[in-house]
Structures are given as structure tokens and as C-alpha cells.
XYZ file of C-alpha atoms in Angstrom:
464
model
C 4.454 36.837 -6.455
C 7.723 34.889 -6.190
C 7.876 31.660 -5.553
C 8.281 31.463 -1.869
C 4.848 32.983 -1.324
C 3.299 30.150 -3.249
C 1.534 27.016 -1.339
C 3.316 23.792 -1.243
C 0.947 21.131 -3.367
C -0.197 18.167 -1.613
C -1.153 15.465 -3.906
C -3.375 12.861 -1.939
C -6.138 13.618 1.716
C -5.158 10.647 2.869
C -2.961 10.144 5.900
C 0.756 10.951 4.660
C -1.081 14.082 2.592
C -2.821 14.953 5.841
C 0.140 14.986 8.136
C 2.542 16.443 5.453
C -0.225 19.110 5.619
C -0.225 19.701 8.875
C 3.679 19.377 9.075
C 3.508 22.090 6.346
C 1.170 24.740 8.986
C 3.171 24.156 11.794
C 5.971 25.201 10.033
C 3.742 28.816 8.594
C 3.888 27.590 4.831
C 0.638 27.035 3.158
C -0.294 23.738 1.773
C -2.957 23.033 -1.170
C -4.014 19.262 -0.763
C -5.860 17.909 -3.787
C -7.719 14.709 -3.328
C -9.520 13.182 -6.676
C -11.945 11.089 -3.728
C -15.372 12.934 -2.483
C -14.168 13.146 0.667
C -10.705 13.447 2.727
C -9.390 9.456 3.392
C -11.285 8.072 0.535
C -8.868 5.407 -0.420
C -9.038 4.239 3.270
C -12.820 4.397 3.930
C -12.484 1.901 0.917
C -11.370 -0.834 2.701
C -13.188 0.712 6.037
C -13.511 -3.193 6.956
C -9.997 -4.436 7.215
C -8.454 -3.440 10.776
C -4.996 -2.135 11.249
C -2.372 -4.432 12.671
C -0.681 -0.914 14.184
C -2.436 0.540 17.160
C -4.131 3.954 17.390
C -0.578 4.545 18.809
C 1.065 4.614 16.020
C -1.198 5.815 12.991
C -1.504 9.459 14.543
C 0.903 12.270 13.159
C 1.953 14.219 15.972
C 1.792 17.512 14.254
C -1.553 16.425 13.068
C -2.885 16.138 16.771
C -1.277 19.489 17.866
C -2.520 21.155 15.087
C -6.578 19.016 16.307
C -6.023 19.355 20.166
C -7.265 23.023 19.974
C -10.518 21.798 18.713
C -11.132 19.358 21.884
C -10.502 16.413 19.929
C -8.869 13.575 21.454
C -6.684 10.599 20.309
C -8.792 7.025 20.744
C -6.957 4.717 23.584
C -3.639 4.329 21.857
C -3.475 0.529 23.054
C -6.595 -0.436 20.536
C -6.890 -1.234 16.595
C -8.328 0.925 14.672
C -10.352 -0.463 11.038
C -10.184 1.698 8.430
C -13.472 2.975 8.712
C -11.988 4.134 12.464
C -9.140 5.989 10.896
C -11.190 7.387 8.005
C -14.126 8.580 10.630
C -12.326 9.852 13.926
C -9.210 10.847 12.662
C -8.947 11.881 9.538
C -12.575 13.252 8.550
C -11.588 15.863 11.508
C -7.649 16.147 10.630
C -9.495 17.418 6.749
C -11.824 19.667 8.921
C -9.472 21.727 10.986
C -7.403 22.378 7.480
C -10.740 23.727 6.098
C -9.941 25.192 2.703
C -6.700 23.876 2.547
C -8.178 20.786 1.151
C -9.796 20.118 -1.834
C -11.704 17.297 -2.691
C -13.282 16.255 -6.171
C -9.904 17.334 -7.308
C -7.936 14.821 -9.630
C -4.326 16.180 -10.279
C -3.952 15.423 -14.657
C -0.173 16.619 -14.619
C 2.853 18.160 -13.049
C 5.487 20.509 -14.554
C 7.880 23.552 -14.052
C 6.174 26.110 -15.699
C 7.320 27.238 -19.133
C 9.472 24.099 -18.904
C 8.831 20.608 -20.183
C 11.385 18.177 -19.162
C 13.699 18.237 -21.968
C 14.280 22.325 -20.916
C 17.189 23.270 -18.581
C 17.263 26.889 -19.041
C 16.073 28.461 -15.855
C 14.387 25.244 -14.914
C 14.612 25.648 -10.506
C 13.541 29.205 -10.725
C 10.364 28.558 -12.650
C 7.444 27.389 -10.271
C 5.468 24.084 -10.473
C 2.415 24.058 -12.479
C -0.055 21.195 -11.314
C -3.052 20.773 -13.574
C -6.820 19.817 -11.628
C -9.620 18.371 -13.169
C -12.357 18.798 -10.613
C -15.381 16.330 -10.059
C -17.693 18.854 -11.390
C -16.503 19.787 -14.399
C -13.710 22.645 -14.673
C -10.046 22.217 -15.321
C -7.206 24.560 -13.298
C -3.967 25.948 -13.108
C -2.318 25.457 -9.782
C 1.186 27.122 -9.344
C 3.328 25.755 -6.529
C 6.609 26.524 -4.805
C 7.349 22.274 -4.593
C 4.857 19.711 -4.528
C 4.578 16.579 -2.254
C 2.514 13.157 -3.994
C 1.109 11.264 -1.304
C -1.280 9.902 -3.738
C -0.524 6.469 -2.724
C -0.634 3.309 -4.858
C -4.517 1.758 -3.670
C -6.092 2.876 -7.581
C -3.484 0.771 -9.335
C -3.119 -3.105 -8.008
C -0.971 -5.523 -9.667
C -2.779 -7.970 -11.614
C -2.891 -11.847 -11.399
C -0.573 -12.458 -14.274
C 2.820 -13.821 -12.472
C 4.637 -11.931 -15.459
C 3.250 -8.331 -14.155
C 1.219 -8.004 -16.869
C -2.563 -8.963 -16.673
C -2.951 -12.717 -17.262
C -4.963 -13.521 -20.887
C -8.596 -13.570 -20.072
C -8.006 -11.212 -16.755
C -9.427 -8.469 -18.109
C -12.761 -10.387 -19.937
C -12.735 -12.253 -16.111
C -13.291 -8.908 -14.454
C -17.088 -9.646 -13.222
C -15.457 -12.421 -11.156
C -12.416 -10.925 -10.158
C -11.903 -8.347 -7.231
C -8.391 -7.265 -6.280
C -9.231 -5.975 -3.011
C -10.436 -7.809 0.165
C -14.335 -8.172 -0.033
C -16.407 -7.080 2.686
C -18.015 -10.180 3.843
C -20.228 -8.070 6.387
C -21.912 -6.514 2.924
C -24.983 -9.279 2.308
C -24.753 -8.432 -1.624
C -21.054 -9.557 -1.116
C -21.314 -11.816 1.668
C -24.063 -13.832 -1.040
C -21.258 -13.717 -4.000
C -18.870 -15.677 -1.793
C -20.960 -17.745 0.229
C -21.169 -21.240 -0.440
C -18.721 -20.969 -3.457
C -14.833 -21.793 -3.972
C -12.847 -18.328 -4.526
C -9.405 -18.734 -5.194
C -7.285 -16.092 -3.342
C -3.933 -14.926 -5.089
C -0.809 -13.355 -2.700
C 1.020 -14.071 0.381
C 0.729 -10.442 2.216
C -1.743 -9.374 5.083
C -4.539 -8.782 2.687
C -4.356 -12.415 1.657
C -3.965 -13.542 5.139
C -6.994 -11.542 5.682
C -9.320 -12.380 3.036
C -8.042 -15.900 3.776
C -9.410 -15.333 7.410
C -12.968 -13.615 6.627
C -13.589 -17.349 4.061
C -12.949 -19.536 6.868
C -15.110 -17.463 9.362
C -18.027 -17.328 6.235
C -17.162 -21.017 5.845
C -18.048 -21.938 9.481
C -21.206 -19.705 9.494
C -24.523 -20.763 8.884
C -24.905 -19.146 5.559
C -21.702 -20.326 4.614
C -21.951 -23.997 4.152
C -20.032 -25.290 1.497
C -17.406 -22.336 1.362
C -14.123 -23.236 -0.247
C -11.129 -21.431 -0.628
C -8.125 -22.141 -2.673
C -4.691 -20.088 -1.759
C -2.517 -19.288 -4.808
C 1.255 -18.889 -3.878
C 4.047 -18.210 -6.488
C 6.393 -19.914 -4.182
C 6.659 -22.352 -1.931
C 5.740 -23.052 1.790
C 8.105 -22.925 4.163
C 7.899 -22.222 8.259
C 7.731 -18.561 7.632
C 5.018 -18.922 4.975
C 2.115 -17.551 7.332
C 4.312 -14.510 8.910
C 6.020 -14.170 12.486
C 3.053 -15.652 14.760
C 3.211 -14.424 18.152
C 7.198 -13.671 17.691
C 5.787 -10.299 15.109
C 6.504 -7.340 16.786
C 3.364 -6.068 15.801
C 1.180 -8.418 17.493
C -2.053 -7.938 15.740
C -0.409 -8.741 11.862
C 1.139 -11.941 13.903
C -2.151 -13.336 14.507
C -3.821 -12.857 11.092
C -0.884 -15.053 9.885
C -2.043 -17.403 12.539
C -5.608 -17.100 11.654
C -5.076 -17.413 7.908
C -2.974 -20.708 9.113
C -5.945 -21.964 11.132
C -8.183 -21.257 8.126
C -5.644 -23.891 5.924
C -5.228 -26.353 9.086
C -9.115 -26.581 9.280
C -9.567 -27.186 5.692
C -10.990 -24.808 4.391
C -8.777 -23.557 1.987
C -6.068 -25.678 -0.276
C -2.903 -24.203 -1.245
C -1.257 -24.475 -4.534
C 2.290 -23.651 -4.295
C 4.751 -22.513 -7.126
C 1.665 -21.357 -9.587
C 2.585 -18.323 -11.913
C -1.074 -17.420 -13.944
C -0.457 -17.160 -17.035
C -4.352 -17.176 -18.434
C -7.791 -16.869 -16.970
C -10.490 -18.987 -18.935
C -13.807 -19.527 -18.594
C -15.218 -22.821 -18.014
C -18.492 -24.059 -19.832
C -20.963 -23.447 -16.810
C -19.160 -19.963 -16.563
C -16.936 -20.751 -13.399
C -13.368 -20.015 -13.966
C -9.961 -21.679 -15.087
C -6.731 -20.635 -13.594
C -4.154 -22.174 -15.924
C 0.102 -21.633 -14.545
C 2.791 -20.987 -16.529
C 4.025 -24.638 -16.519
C 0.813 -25.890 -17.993
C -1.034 -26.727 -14.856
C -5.005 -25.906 -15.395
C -6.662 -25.613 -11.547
C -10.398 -27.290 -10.670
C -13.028 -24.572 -11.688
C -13.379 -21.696 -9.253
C -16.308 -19.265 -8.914
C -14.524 -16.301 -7.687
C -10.745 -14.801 -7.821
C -9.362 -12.344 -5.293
C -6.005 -10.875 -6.306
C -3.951 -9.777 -3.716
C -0.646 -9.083 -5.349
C 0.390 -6.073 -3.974
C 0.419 -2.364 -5.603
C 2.184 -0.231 -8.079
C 2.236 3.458 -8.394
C 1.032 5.504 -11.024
C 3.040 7.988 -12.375
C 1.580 8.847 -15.660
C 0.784 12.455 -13.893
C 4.673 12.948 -13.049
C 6.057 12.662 -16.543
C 6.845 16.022 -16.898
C 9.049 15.951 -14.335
C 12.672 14.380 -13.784
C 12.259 12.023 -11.005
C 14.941 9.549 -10.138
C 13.647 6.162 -9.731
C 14.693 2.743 -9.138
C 14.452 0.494 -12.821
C 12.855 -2.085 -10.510
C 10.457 -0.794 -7.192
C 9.390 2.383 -8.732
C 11.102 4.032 -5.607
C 13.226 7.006 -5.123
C 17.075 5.553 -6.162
C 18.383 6.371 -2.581
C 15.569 4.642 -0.512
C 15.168 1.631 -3.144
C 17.992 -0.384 -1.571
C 16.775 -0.258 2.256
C 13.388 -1.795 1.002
C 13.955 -3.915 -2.476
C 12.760 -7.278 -1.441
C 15.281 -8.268 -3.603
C 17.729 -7.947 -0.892
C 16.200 -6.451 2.129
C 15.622 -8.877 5.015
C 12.425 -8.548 6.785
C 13.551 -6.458 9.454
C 13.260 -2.411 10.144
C 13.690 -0.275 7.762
C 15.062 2.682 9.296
C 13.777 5.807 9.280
C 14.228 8.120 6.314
C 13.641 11.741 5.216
C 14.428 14.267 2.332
C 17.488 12.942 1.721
C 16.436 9.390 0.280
C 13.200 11.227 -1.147
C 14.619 13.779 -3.102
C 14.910 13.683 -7.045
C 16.509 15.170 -10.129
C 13.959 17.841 -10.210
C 14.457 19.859 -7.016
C 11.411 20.510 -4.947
C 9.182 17.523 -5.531
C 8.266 14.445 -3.232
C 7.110 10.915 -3.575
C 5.647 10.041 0.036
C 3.914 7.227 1.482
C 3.191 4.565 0.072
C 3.762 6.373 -2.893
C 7.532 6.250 -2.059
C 7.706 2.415 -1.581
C 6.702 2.050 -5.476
C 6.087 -1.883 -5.883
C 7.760 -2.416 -2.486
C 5.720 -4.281 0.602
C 5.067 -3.672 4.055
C 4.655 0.469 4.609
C 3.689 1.594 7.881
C 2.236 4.829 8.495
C 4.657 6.152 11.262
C 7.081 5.631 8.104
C 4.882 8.077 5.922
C 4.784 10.588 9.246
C 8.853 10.425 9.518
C 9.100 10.915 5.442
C 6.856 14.267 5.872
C 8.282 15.236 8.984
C 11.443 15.626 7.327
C 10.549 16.883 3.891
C 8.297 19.975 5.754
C 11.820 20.780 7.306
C 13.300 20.717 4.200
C 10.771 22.931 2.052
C 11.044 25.187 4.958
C 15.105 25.240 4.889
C 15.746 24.079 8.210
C 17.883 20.881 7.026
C 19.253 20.362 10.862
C 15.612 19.269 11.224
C 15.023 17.503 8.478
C 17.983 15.563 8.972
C 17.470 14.444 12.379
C 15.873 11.481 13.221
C 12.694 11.590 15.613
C 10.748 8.358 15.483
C 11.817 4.881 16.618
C 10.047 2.218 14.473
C 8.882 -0.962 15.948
C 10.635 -4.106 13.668
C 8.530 -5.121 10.663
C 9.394 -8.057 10.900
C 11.277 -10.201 13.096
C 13.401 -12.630 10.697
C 16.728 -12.426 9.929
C 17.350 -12.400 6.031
C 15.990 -13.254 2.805
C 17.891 -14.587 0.351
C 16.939 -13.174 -3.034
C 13.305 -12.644 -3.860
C 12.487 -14.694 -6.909
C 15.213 -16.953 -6.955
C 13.373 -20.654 -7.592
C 15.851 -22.271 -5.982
C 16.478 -20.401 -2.878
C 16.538 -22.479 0.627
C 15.766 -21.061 4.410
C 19.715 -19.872 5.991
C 20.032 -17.482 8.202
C 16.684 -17.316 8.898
C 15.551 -16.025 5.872
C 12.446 -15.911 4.374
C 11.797 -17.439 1.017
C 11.950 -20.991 0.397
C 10.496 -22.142 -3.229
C 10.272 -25.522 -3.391
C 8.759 -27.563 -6.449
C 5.366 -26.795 -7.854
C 2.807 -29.017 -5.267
C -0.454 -29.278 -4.348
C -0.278 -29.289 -0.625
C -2.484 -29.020 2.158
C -0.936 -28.295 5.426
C -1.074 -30.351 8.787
C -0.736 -29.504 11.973
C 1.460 -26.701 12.947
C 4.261 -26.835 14.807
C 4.402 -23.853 17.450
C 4.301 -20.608 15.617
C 7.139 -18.185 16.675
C 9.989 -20.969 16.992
C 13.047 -20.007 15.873
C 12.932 -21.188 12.116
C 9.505 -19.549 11.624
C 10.149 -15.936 12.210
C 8.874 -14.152 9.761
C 6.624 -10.660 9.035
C 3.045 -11.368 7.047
C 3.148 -9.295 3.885
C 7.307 -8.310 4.334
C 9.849 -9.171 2.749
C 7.975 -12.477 1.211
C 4.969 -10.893 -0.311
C 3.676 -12.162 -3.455
């Protein structure tokens, strides 16, 4: 069998590996998607809870629902917000279905080469096919050859930790039955009783701490809730754009969880420490815990910690393979620059393809979030432009797979960001990161959200 013949390995049943699937059929080349979960969207049916800020709209692939609309299914009003229970349950659960054996669930990928070829081998490396090693849920291990492989494995089994270094804070790890680093389901009663009544600090400055910000105040107000604290860890400062773009966000949903996470601060029930790098986790006499900063400061006891500091991806499967990536995101070298929040303001990133995916070794993907590395704010229509092109590519036609067929709606609406980590940077231009000193602060009342000077995207170019 040469090459050609064999199926094009999808790493990942969750969206991007879904519509790079069907991408894949509607161009007559035969994907293999491989998806460690028990079921197709697995990652997403973990945080079934949370709702989109992007409508039903926009998190549909459009060669997904061709390749559905023979099966009678139809696309939920496009106007509405999906949760991720929505997404998991009416979109992709049937997306999975009409691929049938094309997926593969139970099915953790272990490793990815060129066959015959580790990655110190040139000789007759691009002829030899990919070799993807499976470890399935029930035991056996397999040999998968493939003609080029897409990852869409995405980044959701491999948070960052609290530590403001990148590396777990001391005591993180021996902390864990306190610590979650997802937003809790407060609609669980086992997890609505953990959080109830107590004072969880919440780490991050993205949507997901906006949310989980959000869901304390509500459990706060409730009748159950009495005596619910929480306490919002920032590494930087607060400035006008600290709680997102407010009804100026172009996506209007993610505008007002910044509003409702400022409501939940306004209202008192949560205190925000500003400037606050953990550097160790301790654990207090009656068991509570002890945050303690990099400059020395030690927090008032908390009973729970939430960290919400964003993702990394794992790439300890890819080693085999010569993959260009950027020494800071994690990203493919040509897409790193439109996204480092280093540099990039919080406005659109444009959309990309094959071109700024591509690697070293010919023939293999990073895709979705997968393809942002450490970098924020990825929306799906994104992910559906990246496969888009990338299926165009695999199947040679590169007029296609360099043209450009998706308009993105802005990610944010503010105009720059000066660099993101400099202490000392100050709002110009309408930028988006102000660190001022170390302060325990608890905000008044707000000046109208979406003036000029607070235009900014929750979880862009100012995530944690």
C-alpha cells in the first residue's frame, strides 16, 4: 500500500478533530480519529456547565453540517448559547455518529514517528509513513500507519499550575484535595456543599475566572450560601480593562461575564489581591490553606483554591517528530507572533491555515487549541479555518488551502497591549495591561463599562 492510500490520523473527537474529520471526507480521504475519552467531546462534556460566549452560530463546522444534514439533523437557532453539555450532546455526540468507525474512542495516542525513522534519521525520512502508537482503554497496544497526522488533542488535560514561576508552587501538589483547576460545578450538591459557606480563593484573570467568580457570588446570595467568600488572585494590577470589554466586546455574551464577575467584586463578595505571584501553598493548623507571594506576603486562611491560569500543551507524544515551535507559546513559529501576548494587542487574529501550521517534519498538524500552545483566547471558528485549510493541503489543492473563507468577529475590542509581564507597564493606546504596586484593593463603584479607556476582551490578551 503506498502511502497515499493510508488514512490521515486525527488525534483528538473533540470539535477541531471532528471538523478536520469531516473536512478530511468531503475531500474522499479517510480519516482515523483517536480519542483517549469514552466518548466523542469528552474534554467538553467536562466542563458541560460553563456556557459558550460564541453562539450556536459560530461553533458549527460547515463541512461538519453538510456531511449531518443527510441524517435530518438540524443546527440549534444560531442566535442562542450553547453550554458545553449543548455542544457535547446535540452536536458533536451526532457529528461522532455519522463518522461511525472513523472514530475511535478509549484510544490514547503513546507516540508519533516516521516509520523506520527516529528523529535524528534523514535518510528517506518524507517517504516513510507515520507510525502512531494506541493504547486502548481496554487493554491492547497498536500500530497505526498514516499518510500525515493532524493533533487536535487540545490542551484541557494539562493546566498551568498556581506557581507564578510556571512551575507548581511548594505545597501545590500536597494541597491537591483543596485545589481544583477547573471551574466547579456549583449545580453538583457534593460540590455546591464544598464551596458553600467557605472562602475559595480564585487564581487568573480569563473567562473561566470571570466565571467561577460569577457562580460564588450567585452561591453567595443563595440561601445555602450564606457566608460565601471569595478572594480574586491577580498577578497584576487593576486597571479599567481589568474585567474585559463590557458591553463594547464584540462577543456580547464574554462582555457580560466580565460585567458579572465585576458585580460579584462591587457587591462584596469577593476581595482582590493584586500583584500576587504564589510562590508556596501551606497548610494552616485547622487545615485551611496559606497562599504565601513571592514578595513575602502570606494571605488570611482560605478553604478552597481554584486555579485558573490558563493551559499548556502536551507534547511528550510528539517527540519523535521535528516540530517547529515557538521557545515561548509552544506554538507553531509562523503563527506564534499573531497571538504571543507578548506583543499581540487584543484584537483579531486573522485567519490562518497550513501555512502558519506547518512544521519541519512535513505532513503533521498542531490544531486547535493545540496550535495556540500557552496562548489565550481560541475560538472555535479559528480551529474550523485551521482544518479547513490543512484538509486542502493533505489533499494537494493549495489554491484552497490558501484562500481565506471565514470572517472572524474581533476578540477583543482594545487597541494594544504593551508587553505582557512588564511590571511597570501603564494603559497608552488603549492597551491592556496596567501593573501597578502590590495592593489589597476592593473595588467601588464602576464607572460605565465600555467607555473608551475600558475596552478590553475577558481572557485576551491580559490573561493570567
Amino acid at each position: 500500500m503506498s502511502t497515499q492510500q493510508l488514512p490521515v490520523v486525527v488525534i483528538g473527537a473533540g470539535p477541531a478533530g471532528l471538523a478536520a474529520a469531516a473536512h478530511l471526507v468531503d475531500r474522499g480521504i479517510e480519516p482515523l480519529v483517536l480519542e483517549a475519552g469514552p466518548t466523542a467531546g469528552a474534554a467538553v462534556r467536562e466542563w458541560s456547565h460553563v456556557r459558550l460566549f460564541s453562539t450556536w452560530g459560530e461553533v458549527v463546522d460547515p463541512a461538519a453540517e453538510k456531511l449531518l444534514a443527510p441524517t435530518g439533523w438540524t443546527r440549534p437557532d444560531p442566535a442562542t448559547y450553547p453550554s458545553g453539555g449543548d455542544w457535547a450532546e446535540l452536536y458533536l455526540r451526532p457529528l461522532a455518529g455519522v463518522l461511525g468507525e472513523r472514530v475511535r474512542t478509549g484510544a490514547t495516542v503513546t507516540g508519533v514517528s516516521r516509520a523506520g525513522r527516529d528523529r535524528i534519521v534523514d535518510a528517506g525520512r518524507e517517504q516513510q509513513p507515520f507510525v502512531v502508537h494506541v493504547s486502548h482503554a481496554d487493554g491492547p497496544e497498536e500500530r497505526v500507519f498514516a499518510r500525515a497526522v493532524i493533533d487536535a488533542s487540545g490542551t484541557w488535560t494539562t493546566p498551568s499550575p498556581a506557581g507564578g514561576s510556571g512551575l507548581p508552587a511548594l505545597g501545590e501538589k500536597a494541597a491537591a484535595d483543596r485545589l481544583t483547576y477547573r471551574v466547579p460545578d456549583l449545580k453538583d450538591p457534593a460540590v455546591r456543599d464544598r464551596y458553600a459557606g467557605r472562602r475559595t480563593a480564585v487564581i487568573g484573570s480569563g473567562a473561566s475566572a470571570f466565571t467561577a467568580l460569577a457562580h460564588l457570588a450567585d452561591l453567595a446570595k443563595s440561601d445555602d450560601g450564606t457566608g460565601t467568600e471569595g478572594l480574586w488572585i491577580l498577578r497584576r494590577g487593576v486597571s479599567g480593562s481589568t474585567f474585559g470589554g463590557g458591553a463594547a466586546d464584540q462577543l456580547p455574551a464574554r462582555g457580560a461575564l466580565g460585567l458579572a464577575a465585576k458585580a460579584a467584586v462591587d457587591e462584596g463578595h469577593a476581595e482582590v489581591v493584586t500583584g500576587f505571584r504564589t510562590e508556596a501553598i501551606e497548610r494552616a493548623d485547622d487545615g485551611r490553606l496559606v497562599l504565601v507571594g513571592e514578595d513575602g506576603r502570606r494571605l488570611d486562611t482560605v478553604d478552597e483554591v481554584i486555579v485558573l491560569t490558563g493551559f499548556r500543551p502536551d507534547l511528550s507524544f510528539l517527540e519523535e517528530l521535528r516540530l517547529g515551535l515557538d521557545e515561548r507559546l509552544q506554538a507553531p513559529v509562523a503563527l506564534a507572533p499573531l497571538i504571543d501576548p507578548n506583543q499581540h494587542s487584543c484584537g483579531t487574529v486573522y485567519p490562518h491555515g497550513h501555512r502558519e501550521l506547518s512544521h519541519p517534519e512535513q505532513g503533521v498538524y498542531l490544531v486547535g487549541m493545540k496550535s495556540y500552545g500557552r496562548a489565550p483566547t481560541f475560538l472555535a471558528m479559528t480551529g474550523y479555518e485551521q482544518v479547513r485549510s490543512v484538509a486542502a493541503a493533505i489533499a494537494g489543492d493549495l489554491d484552497a488551502a490558501d484562500r481565506v473563507e471565514l470572517t472572524l468577529p474581533e476578540t477583543g475590542v482594545c487597541g494594544g497591549a504593551g508587553p505582557f509581564d512588564t511590571p511597570d507597564t501603564q494603559e497608552a493606546d488603549g492597551g491592556c495591561c496596567a501593573a501597578p504596586e502590590p495592593q489589597l484593593v476592593r473595588i467601588g463603584a464602576p464607572a460605565a463599562v465600555g467607555a473608551a479607556g475600558e475596552q478590553a476582551a475577558a481572557g485576551g490578551c491580559c490573561g493570567s
